[in-house]
mmCIF file of C-alpha atoms and ligand atoms in Angstrom:
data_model
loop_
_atom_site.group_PDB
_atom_site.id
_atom_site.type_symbol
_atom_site.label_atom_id
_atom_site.label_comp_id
_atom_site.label_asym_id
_atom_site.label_seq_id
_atom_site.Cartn_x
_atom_site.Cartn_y
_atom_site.Cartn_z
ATOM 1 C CA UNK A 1 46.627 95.496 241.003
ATOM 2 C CA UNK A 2 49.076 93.677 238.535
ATOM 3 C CA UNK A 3 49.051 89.874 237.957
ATOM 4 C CA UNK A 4 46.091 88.120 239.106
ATOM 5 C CA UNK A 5 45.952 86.186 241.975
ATOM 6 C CA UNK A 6 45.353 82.657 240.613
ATOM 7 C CA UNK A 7 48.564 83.060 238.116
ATOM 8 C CA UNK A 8 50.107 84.054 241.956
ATOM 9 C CA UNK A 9 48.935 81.397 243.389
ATOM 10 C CA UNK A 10 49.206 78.767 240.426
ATOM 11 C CA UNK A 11 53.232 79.900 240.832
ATOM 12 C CA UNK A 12 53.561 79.278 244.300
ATOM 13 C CA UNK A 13 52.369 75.948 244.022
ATOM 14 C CA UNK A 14 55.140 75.528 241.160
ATOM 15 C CA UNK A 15 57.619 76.553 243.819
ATOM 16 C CA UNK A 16 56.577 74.586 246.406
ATOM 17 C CA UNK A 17 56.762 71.714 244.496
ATOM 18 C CA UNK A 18 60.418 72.384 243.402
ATOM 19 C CA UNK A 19 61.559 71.833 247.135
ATOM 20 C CA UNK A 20 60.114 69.366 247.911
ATOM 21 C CA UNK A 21 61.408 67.759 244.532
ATOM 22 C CA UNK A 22 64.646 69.383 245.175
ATOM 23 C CA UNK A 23 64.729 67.987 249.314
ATOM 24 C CA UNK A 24 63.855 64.156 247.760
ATOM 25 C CA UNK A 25 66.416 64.326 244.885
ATOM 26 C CA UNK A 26 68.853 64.801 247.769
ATOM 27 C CA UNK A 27 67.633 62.160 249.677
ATOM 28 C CA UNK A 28 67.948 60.103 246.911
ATOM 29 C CA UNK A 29 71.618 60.923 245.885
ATOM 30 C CA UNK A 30 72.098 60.345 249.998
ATOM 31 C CA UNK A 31 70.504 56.640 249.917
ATOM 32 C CA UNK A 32 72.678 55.797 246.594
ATOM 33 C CA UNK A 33 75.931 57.532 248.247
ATOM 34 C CA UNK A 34 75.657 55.393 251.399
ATOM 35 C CA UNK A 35 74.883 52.420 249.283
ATOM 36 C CA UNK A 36 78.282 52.328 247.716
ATOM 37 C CA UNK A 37 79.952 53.760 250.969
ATOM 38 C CA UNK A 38 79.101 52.477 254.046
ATOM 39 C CA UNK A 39 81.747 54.676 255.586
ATOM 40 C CA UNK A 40 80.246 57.686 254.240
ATOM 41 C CA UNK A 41 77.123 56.781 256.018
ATOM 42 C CA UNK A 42 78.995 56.502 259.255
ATOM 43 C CA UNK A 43 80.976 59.644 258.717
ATOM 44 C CA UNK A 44 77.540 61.194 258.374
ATOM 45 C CA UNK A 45 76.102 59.549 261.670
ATOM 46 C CA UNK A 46 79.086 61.170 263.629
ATOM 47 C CA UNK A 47 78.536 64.652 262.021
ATOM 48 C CA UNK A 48 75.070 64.714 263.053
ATOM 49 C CA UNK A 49 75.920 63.163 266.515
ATOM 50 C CA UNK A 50 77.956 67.005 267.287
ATOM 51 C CA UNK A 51 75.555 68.787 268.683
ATOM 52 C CA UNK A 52 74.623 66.210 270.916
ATOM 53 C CA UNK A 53 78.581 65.859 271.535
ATOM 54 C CA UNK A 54 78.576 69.546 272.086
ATOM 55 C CA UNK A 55 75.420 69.743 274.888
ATOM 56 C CA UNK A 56 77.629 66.735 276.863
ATOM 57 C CA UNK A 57 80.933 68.995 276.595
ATOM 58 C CA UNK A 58 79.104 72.176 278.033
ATOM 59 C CA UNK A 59 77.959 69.986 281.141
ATOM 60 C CA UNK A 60 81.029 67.781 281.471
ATOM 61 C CA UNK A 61 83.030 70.323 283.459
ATOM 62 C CA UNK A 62 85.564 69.949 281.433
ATOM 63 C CA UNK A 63 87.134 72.599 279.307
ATOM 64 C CA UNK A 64 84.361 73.677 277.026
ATOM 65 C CA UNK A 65 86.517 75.643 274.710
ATOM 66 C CA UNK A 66 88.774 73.025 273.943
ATOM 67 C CA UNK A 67 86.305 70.463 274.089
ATOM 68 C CA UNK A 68 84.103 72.459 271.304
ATOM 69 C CA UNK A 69 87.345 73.224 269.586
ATOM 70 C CA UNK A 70 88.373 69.356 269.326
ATOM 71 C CA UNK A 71 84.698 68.774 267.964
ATOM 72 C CA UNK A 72 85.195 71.101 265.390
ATOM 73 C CA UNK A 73 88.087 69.689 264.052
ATOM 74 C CA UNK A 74 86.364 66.138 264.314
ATOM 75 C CA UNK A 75 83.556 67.310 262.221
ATOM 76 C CA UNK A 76 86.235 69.091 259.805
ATOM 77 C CA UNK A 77 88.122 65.785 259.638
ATOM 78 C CA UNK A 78 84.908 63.293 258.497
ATOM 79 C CA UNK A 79 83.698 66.034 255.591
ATOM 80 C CA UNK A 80 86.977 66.055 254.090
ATOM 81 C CA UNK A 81 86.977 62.452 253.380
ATOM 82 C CA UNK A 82 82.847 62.293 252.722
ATOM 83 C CA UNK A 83 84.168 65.180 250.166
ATOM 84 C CA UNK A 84 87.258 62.751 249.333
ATOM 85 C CA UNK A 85 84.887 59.832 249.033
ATOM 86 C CA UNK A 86 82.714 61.504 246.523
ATOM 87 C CA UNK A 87 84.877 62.614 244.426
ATOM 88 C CA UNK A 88 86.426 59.190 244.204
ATOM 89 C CA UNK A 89 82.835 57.572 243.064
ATOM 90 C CA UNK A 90 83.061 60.569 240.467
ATOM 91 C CA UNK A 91 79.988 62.789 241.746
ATOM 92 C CA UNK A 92 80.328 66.205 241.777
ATOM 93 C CA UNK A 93 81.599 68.099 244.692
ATOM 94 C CA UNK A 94 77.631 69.625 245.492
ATOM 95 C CA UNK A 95 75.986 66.080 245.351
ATOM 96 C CA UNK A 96 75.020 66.451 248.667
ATOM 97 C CA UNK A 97 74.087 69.890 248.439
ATOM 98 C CA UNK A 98 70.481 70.710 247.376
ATOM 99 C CA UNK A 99 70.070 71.274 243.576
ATOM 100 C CA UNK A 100 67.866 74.335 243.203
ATOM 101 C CA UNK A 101 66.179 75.128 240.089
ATOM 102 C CA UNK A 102 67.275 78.903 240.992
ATOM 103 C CA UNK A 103 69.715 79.465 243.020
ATOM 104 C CA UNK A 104 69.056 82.968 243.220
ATOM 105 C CA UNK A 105 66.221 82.602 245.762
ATOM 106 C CA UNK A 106 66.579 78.827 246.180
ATOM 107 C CA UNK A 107 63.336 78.428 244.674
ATOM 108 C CA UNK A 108 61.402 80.243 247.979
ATOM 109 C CA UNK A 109 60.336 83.032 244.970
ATOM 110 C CA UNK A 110 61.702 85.605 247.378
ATOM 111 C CA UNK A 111 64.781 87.246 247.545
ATOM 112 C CA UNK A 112 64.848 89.875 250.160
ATOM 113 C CA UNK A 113 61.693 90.357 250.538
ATOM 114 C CA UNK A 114 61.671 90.873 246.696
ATOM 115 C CA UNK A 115 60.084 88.313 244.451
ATOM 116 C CA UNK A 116 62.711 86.580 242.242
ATOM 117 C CA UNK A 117 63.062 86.695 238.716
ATOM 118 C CA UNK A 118 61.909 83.091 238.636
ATOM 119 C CA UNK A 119 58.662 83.633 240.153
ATOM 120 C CA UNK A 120 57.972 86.453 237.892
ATOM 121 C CA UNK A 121 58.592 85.118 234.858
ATOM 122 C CA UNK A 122 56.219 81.848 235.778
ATOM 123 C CA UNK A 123 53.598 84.175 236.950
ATOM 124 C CA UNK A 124 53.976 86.168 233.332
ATOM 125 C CA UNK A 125 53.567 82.960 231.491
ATOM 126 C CA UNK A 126 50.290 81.750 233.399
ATOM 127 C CA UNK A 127 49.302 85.183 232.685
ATOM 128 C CA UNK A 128 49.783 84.548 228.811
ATOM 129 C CA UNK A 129 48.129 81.108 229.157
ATOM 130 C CA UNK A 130 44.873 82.819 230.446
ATOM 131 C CA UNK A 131 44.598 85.439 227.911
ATOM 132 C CA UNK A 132 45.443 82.471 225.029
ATOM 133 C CA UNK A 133 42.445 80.338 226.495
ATOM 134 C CA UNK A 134 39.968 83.014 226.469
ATOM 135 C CA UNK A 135 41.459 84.716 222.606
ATOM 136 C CA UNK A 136 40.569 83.897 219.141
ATOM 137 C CA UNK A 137 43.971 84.395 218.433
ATOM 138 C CA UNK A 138 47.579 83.405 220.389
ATOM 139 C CA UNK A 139 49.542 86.086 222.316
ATOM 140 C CA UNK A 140 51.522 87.927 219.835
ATOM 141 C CA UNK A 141 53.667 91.097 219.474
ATOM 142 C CA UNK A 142 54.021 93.507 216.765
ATOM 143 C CA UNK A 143 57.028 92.197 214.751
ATOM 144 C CA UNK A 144 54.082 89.439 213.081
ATOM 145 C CA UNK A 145 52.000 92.388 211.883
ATOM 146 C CA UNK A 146 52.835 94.442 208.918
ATOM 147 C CA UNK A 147 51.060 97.562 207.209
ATOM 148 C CA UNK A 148 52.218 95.527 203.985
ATOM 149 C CA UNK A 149 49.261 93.031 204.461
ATOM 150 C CA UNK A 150 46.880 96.365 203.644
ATOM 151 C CA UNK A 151 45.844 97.987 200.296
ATOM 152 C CA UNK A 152 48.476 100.164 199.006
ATOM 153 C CA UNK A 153 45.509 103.446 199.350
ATOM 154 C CA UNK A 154 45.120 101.926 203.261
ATOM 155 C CA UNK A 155 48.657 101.878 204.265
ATOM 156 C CA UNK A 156 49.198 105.430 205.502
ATOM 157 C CA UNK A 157 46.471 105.162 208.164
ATOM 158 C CA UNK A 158 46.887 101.841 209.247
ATOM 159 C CA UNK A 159 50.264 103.135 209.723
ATOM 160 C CA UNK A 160 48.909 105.700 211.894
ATOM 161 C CA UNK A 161 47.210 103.398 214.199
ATOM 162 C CA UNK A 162 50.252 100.721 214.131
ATOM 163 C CA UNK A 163 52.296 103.413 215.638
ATOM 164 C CA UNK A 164 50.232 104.493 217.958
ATOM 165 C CA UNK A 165 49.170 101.236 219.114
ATOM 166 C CA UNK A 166 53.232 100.454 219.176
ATOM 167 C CA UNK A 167 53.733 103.584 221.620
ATOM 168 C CA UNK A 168 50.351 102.540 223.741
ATOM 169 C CA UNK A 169 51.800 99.446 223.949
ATOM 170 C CA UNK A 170 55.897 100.757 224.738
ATOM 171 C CA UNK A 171 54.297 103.301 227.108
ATOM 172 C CA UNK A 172 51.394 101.494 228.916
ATOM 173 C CA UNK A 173 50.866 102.342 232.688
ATOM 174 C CA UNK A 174 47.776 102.048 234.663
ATOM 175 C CA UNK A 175 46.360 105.387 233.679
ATOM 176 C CA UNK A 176 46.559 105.057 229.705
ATOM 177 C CA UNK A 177 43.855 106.109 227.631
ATOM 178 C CA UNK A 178 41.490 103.676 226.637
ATOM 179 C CA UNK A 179 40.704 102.588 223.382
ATOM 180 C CA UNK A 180 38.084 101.701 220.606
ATOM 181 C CA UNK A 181 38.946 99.845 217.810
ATOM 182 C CA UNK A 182 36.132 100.252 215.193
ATOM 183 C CA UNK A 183 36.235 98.384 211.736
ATOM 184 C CA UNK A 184 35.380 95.240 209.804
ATOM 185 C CA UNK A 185 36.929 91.483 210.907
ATOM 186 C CA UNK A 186 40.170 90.462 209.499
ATOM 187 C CA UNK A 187 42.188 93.818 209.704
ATOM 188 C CA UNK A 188 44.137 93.148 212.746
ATOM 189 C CA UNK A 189 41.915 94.504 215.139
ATOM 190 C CA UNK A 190 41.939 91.574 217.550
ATOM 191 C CA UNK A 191 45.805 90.727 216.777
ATOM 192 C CA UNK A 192 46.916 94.074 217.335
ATOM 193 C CA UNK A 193 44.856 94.189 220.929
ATOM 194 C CA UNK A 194 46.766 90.711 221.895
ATOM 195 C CA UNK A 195 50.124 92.668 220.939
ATOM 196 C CA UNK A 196 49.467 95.268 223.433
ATOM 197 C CA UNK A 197 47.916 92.991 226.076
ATOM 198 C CA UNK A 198 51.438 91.155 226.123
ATOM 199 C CA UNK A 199 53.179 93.999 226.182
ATOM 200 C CA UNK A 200 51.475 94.905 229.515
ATOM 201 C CA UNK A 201 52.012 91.695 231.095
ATOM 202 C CA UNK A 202 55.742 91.963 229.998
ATOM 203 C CA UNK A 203 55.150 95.257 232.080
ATOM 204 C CA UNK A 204 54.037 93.649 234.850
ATOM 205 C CA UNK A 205 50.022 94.855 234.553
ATOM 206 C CA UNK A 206 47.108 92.323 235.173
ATOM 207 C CA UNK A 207 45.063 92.524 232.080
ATOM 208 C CA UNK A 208 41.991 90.586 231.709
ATOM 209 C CA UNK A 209 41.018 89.630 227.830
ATOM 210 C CA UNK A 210 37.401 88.982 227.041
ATOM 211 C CA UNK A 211 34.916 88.453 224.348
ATOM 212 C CA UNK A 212 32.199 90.269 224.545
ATOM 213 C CA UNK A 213 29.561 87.280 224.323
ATOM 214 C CA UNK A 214 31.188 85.130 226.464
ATOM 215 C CA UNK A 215 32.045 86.989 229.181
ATOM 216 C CA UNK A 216 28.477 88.422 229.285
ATOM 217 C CA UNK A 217 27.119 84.873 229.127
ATOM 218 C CA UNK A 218 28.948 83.871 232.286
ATOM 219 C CA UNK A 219 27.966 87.250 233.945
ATOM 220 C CA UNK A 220 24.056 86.478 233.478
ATOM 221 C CA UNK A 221 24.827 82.497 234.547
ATOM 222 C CA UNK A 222 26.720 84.261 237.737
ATOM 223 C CA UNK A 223 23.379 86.645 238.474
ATOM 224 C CA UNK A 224 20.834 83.866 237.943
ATOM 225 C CA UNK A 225 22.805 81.228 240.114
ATOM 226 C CA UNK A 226 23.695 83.870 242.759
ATOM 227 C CA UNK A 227 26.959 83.288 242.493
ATOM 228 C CA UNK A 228 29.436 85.747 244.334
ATOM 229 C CA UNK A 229 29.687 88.660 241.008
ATOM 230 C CA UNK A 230 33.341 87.424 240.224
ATOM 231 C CA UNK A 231 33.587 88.596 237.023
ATOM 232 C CA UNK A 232 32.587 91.997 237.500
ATOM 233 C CA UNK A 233 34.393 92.543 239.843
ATOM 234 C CA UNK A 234 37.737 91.347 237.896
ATOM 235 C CA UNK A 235 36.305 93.326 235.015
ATOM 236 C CA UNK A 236 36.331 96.597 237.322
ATOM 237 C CA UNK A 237 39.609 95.579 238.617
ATOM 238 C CA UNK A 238 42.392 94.525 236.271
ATOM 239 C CA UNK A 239 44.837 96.850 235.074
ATOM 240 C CA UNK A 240 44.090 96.715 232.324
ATOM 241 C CA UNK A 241 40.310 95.177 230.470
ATOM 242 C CA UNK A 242 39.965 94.358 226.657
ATOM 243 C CA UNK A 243 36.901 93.672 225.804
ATOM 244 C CA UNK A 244 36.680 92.295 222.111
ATOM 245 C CA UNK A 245 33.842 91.701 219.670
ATOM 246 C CA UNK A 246 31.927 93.870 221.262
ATOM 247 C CA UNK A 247 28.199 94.267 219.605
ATOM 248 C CA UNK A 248 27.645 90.791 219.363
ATOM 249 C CA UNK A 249 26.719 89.478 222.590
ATOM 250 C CA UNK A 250 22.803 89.392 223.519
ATOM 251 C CA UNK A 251 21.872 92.711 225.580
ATOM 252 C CA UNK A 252 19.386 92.091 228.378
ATOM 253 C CA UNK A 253 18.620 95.363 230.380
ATOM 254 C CA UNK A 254 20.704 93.661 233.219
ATOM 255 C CA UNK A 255 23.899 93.366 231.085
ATOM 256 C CA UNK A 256 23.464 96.751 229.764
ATOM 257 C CA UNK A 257 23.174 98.379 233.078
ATOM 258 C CA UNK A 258 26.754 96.132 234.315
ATOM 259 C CA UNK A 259 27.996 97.235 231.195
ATOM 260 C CA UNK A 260 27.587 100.766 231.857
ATOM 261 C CA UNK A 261 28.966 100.655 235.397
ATOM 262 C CA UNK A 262 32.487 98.690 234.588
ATOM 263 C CA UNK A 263 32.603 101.515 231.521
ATOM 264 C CA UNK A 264 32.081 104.237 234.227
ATOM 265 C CA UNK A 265 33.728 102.810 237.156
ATOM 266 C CA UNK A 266 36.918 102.378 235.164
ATOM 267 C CA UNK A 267 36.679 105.884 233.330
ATOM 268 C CA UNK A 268 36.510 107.673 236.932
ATOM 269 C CA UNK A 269 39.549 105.710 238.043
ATOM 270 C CA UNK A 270 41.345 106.025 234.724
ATOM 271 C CA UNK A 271 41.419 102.164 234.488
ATOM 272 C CA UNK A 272 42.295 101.693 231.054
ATOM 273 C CA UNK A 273 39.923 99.583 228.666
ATOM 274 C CA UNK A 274 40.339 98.316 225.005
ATOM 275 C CA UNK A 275 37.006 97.377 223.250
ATOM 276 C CA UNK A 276 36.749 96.216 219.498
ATOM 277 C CA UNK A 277 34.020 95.697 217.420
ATOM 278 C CA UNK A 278 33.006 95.296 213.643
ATOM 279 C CA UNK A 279 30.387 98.157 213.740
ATOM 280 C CA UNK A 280 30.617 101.521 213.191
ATOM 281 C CA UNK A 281 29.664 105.361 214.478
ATOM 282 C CA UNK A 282 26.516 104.664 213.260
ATOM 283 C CA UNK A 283 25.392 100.908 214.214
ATOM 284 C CA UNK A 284 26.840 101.579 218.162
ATOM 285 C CA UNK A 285 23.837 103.927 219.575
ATOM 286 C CA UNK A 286 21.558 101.372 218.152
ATOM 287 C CA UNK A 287 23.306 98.227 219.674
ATOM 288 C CA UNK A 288 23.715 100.268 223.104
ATOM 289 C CA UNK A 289 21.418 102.464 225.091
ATOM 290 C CA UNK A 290 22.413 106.337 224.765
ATOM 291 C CA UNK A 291 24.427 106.333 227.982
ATOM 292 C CA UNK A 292 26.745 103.672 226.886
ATOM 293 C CA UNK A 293 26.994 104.552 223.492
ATOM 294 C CA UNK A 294 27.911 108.626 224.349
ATOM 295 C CA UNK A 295 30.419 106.874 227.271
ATOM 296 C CA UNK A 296 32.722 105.232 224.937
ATOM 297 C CA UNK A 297 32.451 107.413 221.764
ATOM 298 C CA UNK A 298 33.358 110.394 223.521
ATOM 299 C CA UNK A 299 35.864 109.550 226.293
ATOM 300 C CA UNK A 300 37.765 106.371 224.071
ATOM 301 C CA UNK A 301 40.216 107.107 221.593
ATOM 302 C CA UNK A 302 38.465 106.024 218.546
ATOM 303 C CA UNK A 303 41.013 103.891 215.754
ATOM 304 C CA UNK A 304 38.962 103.458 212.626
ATOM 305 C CA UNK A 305 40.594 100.405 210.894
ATOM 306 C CA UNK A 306 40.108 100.424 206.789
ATOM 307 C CA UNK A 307 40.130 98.283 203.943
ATOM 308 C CA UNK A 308 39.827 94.727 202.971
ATOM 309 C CA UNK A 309 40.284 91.218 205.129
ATOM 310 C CA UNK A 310 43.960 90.895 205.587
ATOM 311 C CA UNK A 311 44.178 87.308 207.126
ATOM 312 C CA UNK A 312 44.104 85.698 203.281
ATOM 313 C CA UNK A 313 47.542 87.512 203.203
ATOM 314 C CA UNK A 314 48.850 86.728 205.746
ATOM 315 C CA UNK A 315 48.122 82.598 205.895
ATOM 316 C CA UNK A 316 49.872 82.926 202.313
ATOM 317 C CA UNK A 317 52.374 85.005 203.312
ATOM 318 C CA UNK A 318 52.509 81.963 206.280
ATOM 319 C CA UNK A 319 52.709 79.554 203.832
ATOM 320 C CA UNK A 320 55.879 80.980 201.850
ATOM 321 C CA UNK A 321 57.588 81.246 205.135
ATOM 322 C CA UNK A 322 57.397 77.650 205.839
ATOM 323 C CA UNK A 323 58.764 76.714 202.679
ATOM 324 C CA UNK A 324 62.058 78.703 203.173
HETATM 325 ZN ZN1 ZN B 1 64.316 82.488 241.903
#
């Protein structure tokens, strides 16, 4: 599925824009060229008077090569000294070229059929910009999270889930396995989900970052209203779905039931989905009906996260890095 649609769309707009900016700088540079050099403006007349010039030749009768040949050499003739003329006002030898932002694809977004770097990377970035607005926490990678912020006795496992998250992350492909993050708030669990959701929009992947309460909220505004079911149906979709806080959002029998079908829907497609919460084995079943409950304990790969609230140590550790 990849990047979503509005990012795609948001990005063409961009582009368009940059032509038209790009076509009016031109005219611009034009008006201030013919300003200072009224003979420029005339040389510029004649030029664009060829083909014209050229249609006459072919029904003259008279010697149409020649005559197209002469033309030629006329046109030839008044851009050397427009060039000549411009480089004597001191502008450089493209000013009356258009000034593309890339000239790779000349800001179309499309090279061969292929979309352009360009594109791409403004695509990515609205992409990060969607997952920031609906996050606790910016868009991060890795490097900012150490197991050194953990209890000495908590190290070794949070280890163990840094690395695998880091592979998850290094390896992530439509079909990866999805994920419960179980543990109390404040040891990483939402940071280290942003680290992996950037590293599958650096891969390309549409991923679609939630909290659980909110999103849920706009679901049962979208059922009441009968509105089209938008959200579900991006929460099916995506490439990949993390769904964070989960536990504290208010369960109606109507959410549970849309619940269960974007769990199941995306386990039979092998869609993966990232969920955190603060509760445990235990507290799940009793938040969730049976069905959802069994769903993600048994088919997600469980990460227990340990030990104390590490955000004190990191803000301080913050702190002594702006001093250096
Ligand atoms: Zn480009």
């Amino acid at each position: 599925m990849g990047y979503s649609k509005e990012s795609y769309l948001k990005a063409k707009t961009i582009l368009d824009r940059r032509r038209i900016e790009s076509e009016n700088a031109l005219e611009e540079r034009r008006n201030i060229l013919f300003n200072r050099s009224p003979e420029a403006r005339e040389l510029e007349r004649r030029i664009a008077r060829t083909s014209l010039d050229a249609a006459r030749a072919v029904y003259s009768g008279k010697d149409v090569k020649s005559e197209l040949e002469n033309l030629k050499i006329k046109n030839q003739t008044s851009q050397k000294r427009i060039d000549d003329i411009i480089a004597k006002l001191g502008f450089p030898p493209n000013y009356l070229e258009k000034w593309y932002k890339c000239d790779k694809c000349q800001d179309t977004g499309y090279v061969n059929d292929k979309m352009c770097t360009c594109m791409k990377n403004i695509i990515r970035d609205f992409e990060y910009e969607r997952i920031n607005n609906s996050s606790s926490l910016k868009l991060c990678g890795f490097d900012t999270l150490s197991v050194d912020y953990y209890d000495e006795s908590e190290r070794d496992d949070m280890k163990k889930i840094l690395d695998y998250c880091k592979d998850y992350a290094n390896g992530f492909s439509q079909n990866s396995r999805s994920i419960l993050m179980m543990g109390k708030s404040g040891l990483g669990k939402t940071h280290i989900s942003l680290a992996i959701a950037k590293a599958a929009v650096d891969r390309g992947y549409g991923v679609i970052y939630v909290s659980a309460s909110t999103v849920c909220k706009k679901m049962e505004y979208e059922r009441f209203n009968e509105k089209i079911d938008d959200t579900e149906r991006a929460l099916m979709e995506c490439d990949l779905l993390i769904f964070d806080d989960l536990g504290t959002e208010f369960m109606t029998a109507f959410l549970m039931s849309t619940l269960y079908t974007i769990i199941n829907k995306r386990l039979a497609e092998s869609k993966p989905t990232i969920m955190s919460t603060n509760f445990d084995f235990n507290e799940i079943p009793k938040i969730y009906d049976q069905r959802i409950s069994s769903r993600i304990l048994g088919a997600y790969k469980v990460l227990t996260f340990t030990g104390k609230d590490i955000r004190v140590k990191q803000a301080i550790e913050g702190l002594s890095d702006d001093e250096e």
